[in-house]
Short mmCIF file of C-alpha atoms and ligand atoms in Angstrom, two decimals:
data_model
loop_
_atom_site.label_atom_id
_atom_site.label_comp_id
_atom_site.label_asym_id
_atom_site.label_seq_id
_atom_site.Cartn_x
_atom_site.Cartn_y
_atom_site.Cartn_z
CA UNK R 1 0.00 0.00 0.00
CA UNK R 2 1.09 3.58 -0.66
CA UNK R 3 1.45 5.96 2.26
CA UNK R 4 -1.80 7.97 2.30
CA UNK R 5 -2.16 11.28 4.21
CA UNK R 6 -5.32 10.06 5.97
CA UNK R 7 -4.58 11.73 9.29
CA UNK R 8 -3.74 15.14 7.80
CA UNK R 9 -6.98 15.08 5.78
CA UNK R 10 -9.00 13.96 8.79
CA UNK R 11 -7.53 16.77 10.91
CA UNK R 12 -8.38 19.36 8.26
CA UNK R 13 -11.95 18.17 7.75
CA UNK R 14 -13.35 16.65 10.96
CA UNK R 15 -13.79 19.93 12.90
CA UNK R 16 -16.14 21.11 10.11
CA UNK R 17 -17.69 17.71 9.42
CA UNK R 18 -18.08 15.76 12.68
CA UNK R 19 -17.99 11.98 12.28
CA UNK R 20 -15.88 12.20 9.12
CA UNK R 21 -13.57 9.24 8.45
CA UNK R 22 -10.88 8.49 5.87
CA UNK R 23 -10.52 4.90 4.67
CA UNK R 24 -7.91 3.53 2.28
CA UNK R 25 -8.22 0.18 0.53
CA UNK R 26 -5.80 -1.79 -1.64
CA UNK R 27 -8.62 -2.84 -3.98
CA UNK R 28 -12.39 -2.63 -4.43
CA UNK R 29 -14.77 -2.90 -7.38
CA UNK R 30 -15.53 0.84 -7.30
CA UNK R 31 -15.35 3.39 -4.49
CA UNK R 32 -18.64 4.91 -5.72
CA UNK R 33 -20.35 1.51 -5.80
CA UNK R 34 -19.09 0.72 -2.29
CA UNK R 35 -20.35 3.98 -0.74
CA UNK R 36 -23.70 3.62 -2.53
CA UNK R 37 -23.95 0.02 -1.19
CA UNK R 38 -23.22 1.22 2.32
CA UNK R 39 -25.78 4.05 2.08
CA UNK R 40 -28.46 1.62 0.90
CA UNK R 41 -27.59 -0.60 3.88
CA UNK R 42 -28.19 2.36 6.22
CA UNK R 43 -24.57 3.46 6.66
CA UNK R 44 -24.59 7.18 5.89
CA UNK R 45 -21.48 8.45 7.71
CA UNK R 46 -19.39 11.12 5.99
CA UNK R 47 -16.56 9.06 4.45
CA UNK R 48 -13.63 9.57 2.15
CA UNK R 49 -12.91 6.20 0.55
CA UNK R 50 -9.68 5.80 -1.41
CA UNK R 51 -8.80 2.70 -3.41
CA UNK R 52 -5.43 1.99 -4.97
CA UNK R 53 -7.10 -0.25 -7.55
CA UNK R 54 -10.67 -0.50 -8.79
CA UNK R 55 -11.71 -3.67 -10.61
CA UNK R 56 -14.95 -2.11 -11.92
CA UNK R 57 -14.43 1.67 -11.88
CA UNK R 58 -17.35 3.54 -13.38
CA UNK R 59 -17.58 6.78 -15.35
CA UNK R 60 -20.49 8.95 -16.46
CA UNK R 61 -22.99 7.75 -19.04
CA UNK R 62 -22.39 4.09 -18.16
CA UNK R 63 -18.76 4.18 -19.27
CA UNK R 64 -16.04 2.36 -17.37
CA UNK R 65 -13.13 4.12 -15.68
CA UNK R 66 -9.78 2.40 -15.98
CA UNK R 67 -6.77 3.25 -13.89
CA UNK R 68 -3.65 1.41 -12.78
CA UNK R 69 -2.36 1.66 -9.19
CA UNK R 70 0.00 4.61 -8.95
CA UNK R 71 -1.02 5.95 -12.37
CA UNK R 72 -4.37 7.23 -11.13
CA UNK R 73 -5.90 8.60 -7.95
CA UNK R 74 -9.36 7.14 -7.39
CA UNK R 75 -11.55 8.05 -4.45
CA UNK R 76 -15.10 8.92 -3.45
CA UNK R 77 -16.50 11.29 -0.88
CA UNK R 78 -19.83 10.26 0.60
CA UNK R 79 -21.91 12.42 2.94
CA UNK R 80 -25.53 13.21 3.81
CA UNK R 81 -26.66 16.45 2.15
CA UNK R 82 -29.87 18.46 1.95
CA UNK R 83 -29.29 21.34 -0.49
CA UNK R 84 -32.32 23.37 -1.52
CA UNK R 85 -31.45 22.65 -5.15
CA UNK R 86 -29.17 19.82 -6.30
CA UNK R 87 -28.43 21.35 -9.71
CA UNK R 88 -24.77 22.06 -10.20
CA UNK R 89 -23.34 19.84 -7.45
CA UNK R 90 -21.06 17.98 -9.86
CA UNK R 91 -19.89 21.29 -11.40
CA UNK R 92 -19.13 22.70 -7.94
CA UNK R 93 -17.10 19.55 -7.19
CA UNK R 94 -15.20 20.02 -10.46
CA UNK R 95 -14.45 23.64 -9.60
CA UNK R 96 -13.02 22.61 -6.20
CA UNK R 97 -10.85 19.84 -7.66
CA UNK R 98 -9.58 21.97 -10.57
CA UNK R 99 -8.74 24.94 -8.33
CA UNK R 100 -6.91 22.67 -5.88
CA UNK R 101 -4.82 21.11 -8.66
CA UNK R 102 -3.80 24.29 -10.41
CA UNK R 103 -0.04 24.58 -10.44
CA UNK R 104 2.03 27.75 -10.58
CA UNK R 105 0.88 30.22 -13.28
CA UNK R 106 2.04 29.01 -16.70
CA UNK R 107 3.16 31.10 -19.68
CA UNK R 108 0.25 32.06 -21.95
CA UNK R 109 0.94 29.36 -24.53
CA UNK R 110 1.52 26.61 -21.99
CA UNK R 111 -0.84 23.99 -20.65
CA UNK R 112 -3.94 25.27 -18.92
CA UNK R 113 -5.98 23.18 -16.50
CA UNK R 114 -9.66 23.79 -17.01
CA UNK R 115 -13.16 22.35 -16.85
CA UNK R 116 -15.04 20.89 -19.77
CA UNK R 117 -18.75 21.02 -18.97
CA UNK R 118 -20.18 19.43 -16.98
CA UNK R 119 -17.31 18.28 -14.81
CA UNK R 120 -14.35 16.82 -16.69
CA UNK R 121 -10.95 18.29 -15.95
CA UNK R 122 -8.93 18.85 -19.10
CA UNK R 123 -5.45 20.07 -19.91
CA UNK R 124 -5.71 22.54 -22.73
CA UNK R 125 -3.01 24.04 -24.91
CA UNK R 126 -3.75 26.12 -27.99
CA UNK R 127 -6.68 24.42 -29.69
CA UNK R 128 -6.02 20.98 -28.24
CA UNK R 129 -7.39 19.47 -25.05
CA UNK R 130 -6.92 16.14 -23.29
CA UNK R 131 -8.90 14.72 -20.37
CA UNK R 132 -7.10 14.74 -17.03
CA UNK R 133 -9.82 13.73 -14.58
CA UNK R 134 -13.48 12.85 -14.31
CA UNK R 135 -16.15 13.13 -11.64
CA UNK R 136 -19.15 10.89 -11.09
CA UNK R 137 -21.87 12.11 -8.71
CA UNK R 138 -24.58 9.75 -7.49
CA UNK R 139 -27.12 9.96 -4.66
CA UNK R 140 -28.93 7.40 -2.53
CA UNK R 141 -31.82 7.69 -0.11
CA UNK R 142 -30.25 8.38 3.29
CA UNK R 143 -31.76 5.78 5.63
CA UNK R 144 -32.92 7.29 8.91
CA UNK R 145 -32.37 10.87 7.71
CA UNK R 146 -34.28 13.38 9.84
CA UNK R 147 -34.92 15.74 6.93
CA UNK R 148 -36.97 14.37 4.06
CA UNK R 149 -34.85 16.36 1.60
CA UNK R 150 -31.66 14.69 2.82
CA UNK R 151 -29.88 12.24 0.54
CA UNK R 152 -26.51 10.53 0.70
CA UNK R 153 -24.33 12.08 -2.00
CA UNK R 154 -21.37 10.18 -3.43
CA UNK R 155 -18.83 12.24 -5.35
CA UNK R 156 -16.32 10.00 -7.12
CA UNK R 157 -13.12 11.45 -8.52
CA UNK R 158 -10.63 9.79 -10.86
CA UNK R 159 -7.45 11.69 -11.71
CA UNK R 160 -4.71 10.51 -14.09
CA UNK R 161 -1.55 11.23 -12.14
CA UNK R 162 1.23 9.52 -14.13
CA UNK R 163 1.30 9.40 -17.93
CA UNK R 164 0.38 5.95 -19.20
CA UNK R 165 -0.18 4.42 -22.65
CA UNK R 166 -3.61 5.14 -24.10
CA UNK R 167 -4.82 1.68 -25.13
CA UNK R 168 -7.58 2.11 -27.71
CA UNK R 169 -7.88 5.89 -27.31
CA UNK R 170 -7.29 8.26 -30.23
CA UNK R 171 -5.95 10.97 -27.88
CA UNK R 172 -3.81 9.89 -24.92
CA UNK R 173 -5.21 11.12 -21.62
CA UNK R 174 -3.46 13.98 -19.85
CA UNK R 175 -1.59 13.40 -16.60
CA UNK R 176 -1.29 15.60 -13.53
CA UNK R 177 2.50 15.28 -13.58
CA UNK R 178 2.49 17.38 -16.78
CA UNK R 179 1.44 20.41 -14.70
CA UNK R 180 2.75 19.35 -11.29
CA UNK R 181 6.00 17.45 -12.01
CA UNK R 182 6.77 14.69 -9.54
CA UNK R 183 3.37 14.71 -7.81
CA UNK R 184 2.05 11.28 -6.76
CA UNK R 185 -1.46 10.05 -5.91
CA UNK R 186 -1.20 10.60 -2.11
CA UNK R 187 0.07 14.18 -2.62
CA UNK R 188 -2.73 14.85 -5.11
CA UNK R 189 -5.29 13.54 -2.60
CA UNK R 190 -3.89 15.82 0.09
CA UNK R 191 -4.35 18.80 -2.25
CA UNK R 192 -7.92 18.07 -3.26
CA UNK R 193 -9.67 16.26 -0.37
CA UNK R 194 -10.33 19.08 2.12
CA UNK R 195 -11.16 21.71 -0.56
CA UNK R 196 -13.63 19.25 -2.10
CA UNK R 197 -15.37 18.64 1.24
CA UNK R 198 -15.56 22.39 1.94
CA UNK R 199 -16.95 23.08 -1.54
CA UNK R 200 -19.63 20.39 -1.18
CA UNK R 201 -20.67 21.74 2.24
CA UNK R 202 -20.67 25.27 0.78
CA UNK R 203 -22.83 24.07 -2.11
CA UNK R 204 -25.33 22.54 0.35
CA UNK R 205 -25.62 25.91 2.07
CA UNK R 206 -25.71 28.24 -0.95
CA UNK R 207 -26.42 26.19 -4.06
CA UNK R 208 -24.43 26.63 -7.28
CA UNK R 209 -24.70 30.46 -7.45
CA UNK R 210 -21.34 31.33 -5.82
CA UNK R 211 -19.59 28.70 -7.99
CA UNK R 212 -20.78 30.21 -11.28
CA UNK R 213 -17.97 32.79 -11.60
CA UNK R 214 -15.39 30.24 -10.44
CA UNK R 215 -16.61 27.81 -13.11
CA UNK R 216 -16.43 30.62 -15.68
CA UNK R 217 -12.77 31.23 -14.86
CA UNK R 218 -12.00 27.56 -15.63
CA UNK R 219 -14.42 27.01 -18.52
CA UNK R 220 -12.48 25.74 -21.55
CA UNK R 221 -15.54 25.65 -23.82
CA UNK R 222 -16.49 29.31 -23.44
CA UNK R 223 -16.84 31.06 -26.81
CA UNK R 224 -15.90 27.86 -28.62
CA UNK R 225 -17.91 26.08 -31.28
CA UNK R 226 -19.47 23.01 -29.75
CA UNK R 227 -21.50 20.07 -30.94
CA UNK R 228 -24.11 18.42 -28.73
CA UNK R 229 -24.65 14.68 -28.90
CA UNK R 230 -27.98 15.22 -30.72
CA UNK R 231 -26.04 16.91 -33.53
CA UNK R 232 -26.96 20.51 -32.63
CA UNK R 233 -24.06 22.90 -33.09
CA UNK R 234 -23.53 26.32 -31.58
CA UNK R 235 -21.23 28.44 -29.46
CA UNK R 236 -20.77 27.82 -25.74
CA UNK R 237 -21.59 30.83 -23.56
CA UNK R 238 -20.69 29.65 -20.09
CA UNK R 239 -23.08 28.25 -17.51
CA UNK R 240 -26.25 29.59 -15.94
CA UNK R 241 -26.99 30.03 -12.23
CA UNK R 242 -28.10 26.40 -12.08
CA UNK R 243 -25.02 25.05 -13.87
CA UNK R 244 -26.78 24.49 -17.21
CA UNK R 245 -24.51 24.93 -20.25
CA UNK R 246 -25.67 27.87 -22.35
CA UNK R 247 -25.25 27.24 -26.06
CA UNK R 248 -26.09 29.81 -28.69
CA UNK R 249 -27.58 27.78 -31.55
CA UNK R 250 -29.33 28.69 -34.81
CA UNK R 251 -32.62 28.38 -32.87
CA UNK R 252 -31.48 30.76 -30.12
CA UNK R 253 -29.91 30.28 -26.71
CA UNK R 254 -30.31 26.72 -25.43
CA UNK R 255 -29.76 25.71 -21.79
CA UNK R 256 -28.32 22.20 -21.74
CA UNK R 257 -28.89 20.33 -18.49
CA UNK R 258 -29.16 16.68 -19.37
CA UNK R 259 -26.36 14.42 -18.25
CA UNK R 260 -26.93 12.46 -21.46
CA UNK R 261 -25.59 15.33 -23.54
CA UNK R 262 -21.92 15.27 -24.41
CA UNK R 263 -20.21 18.36 -25.70
CA UNK R 264 -17.22 18.30 -28.01
CA UNK R 265 -15.27 21.11 -29.53
CA UNK R 266 -16.55 21.18 -33.11
CA UNK R 267 -13.94 20.28 -35.75
C1 BTN Y 301 -16.04 10.22 -15.91
O1 BTN Y 301 -15.03 10.72 -16.37
O2 BTN Y 301 -16.96 9.82 -16.65
C2 BTN Y 301 -16.16 10.08 -14.42
C3 BTN Y 301 -15.07 9.18 -13.87
C4 BTN Y 301 -15.18 8.98 -12.38
C5 BTN Y 301 -14.19 7.95 -11.91
C6 BTN Y 301 -14.13 7.87 -10.41
S1 BTN Y 301 -12.78 6.88 -9.87
C7 BTN Y 301 -13.41 6.90 -8.24
C8 BTN Y 301 -14.91 6.74 -8.35
N1 BTN Y 301 -15.27 5.35 -8.42
C9 BTN Y 301 -15.80 5.03 -9.60
O3 BTN Y 301 -16.17 3.89 -9.94
N2 BTN Y 301 -15.86 6.12 -10.39
C10 BTN Y 301 -15.35 7.29 -9.72
#
């Protein structure tokens, strides 16, 4: 097992989130699946679950998430939440992770770490982008929750840390070491864990509103030609107060909210 900074993370988070625990595992099917299983079985404690290897890692839209031990950081944060409005939670999580991973300011032409709506982290240089990390948010009914609006939210994060061969992919994925040379998975976890918890708690209190400008500052699609998965093309105009992607199309401004929509820079 790698040496994980569990205690430092616990010390940073527990005063704000009583009952919080950090758990590290050598292997599991998926950290998201495990926390969802626990929530359905009535275990709804705030937990950060890190796995060095996932045998069945999952991505958005039913895709799988592959990552080799050491090459990727894979973890999930699970906690009971009762926000007034759930829209934008995954974007707020992306903002927190991207801000926490930003390295020292780079020269204008160099790599830029940004967000590709809804919540993928990309490294972008010139007109080219490569995916660095992905986030998968799921929720389960929180057994025994006092508030009816409360659910157990699971925020899963997968970050490519070390460059690795891109089997079957046309574009090799980006790696965190390209922007933070020498960083390893435990050091990456130490950077992102507490800021992610604080952002999620902040989101529960305020909703997406305060994250809108922060998303804007990281938005790599803004003012770019985009193509939606239904074939519609247009120009991305940032996100609305609820995290919807605003796309100016031939039929006018369209607010894209569905998780089934994928957005690609148009050729
Ligand atoms: C995506 O890019 O589509 C989202 C990828 C999310 C992957 C992470 S790895 C930790 C957690 N456990 C999973 O099975 N998935 C998320």
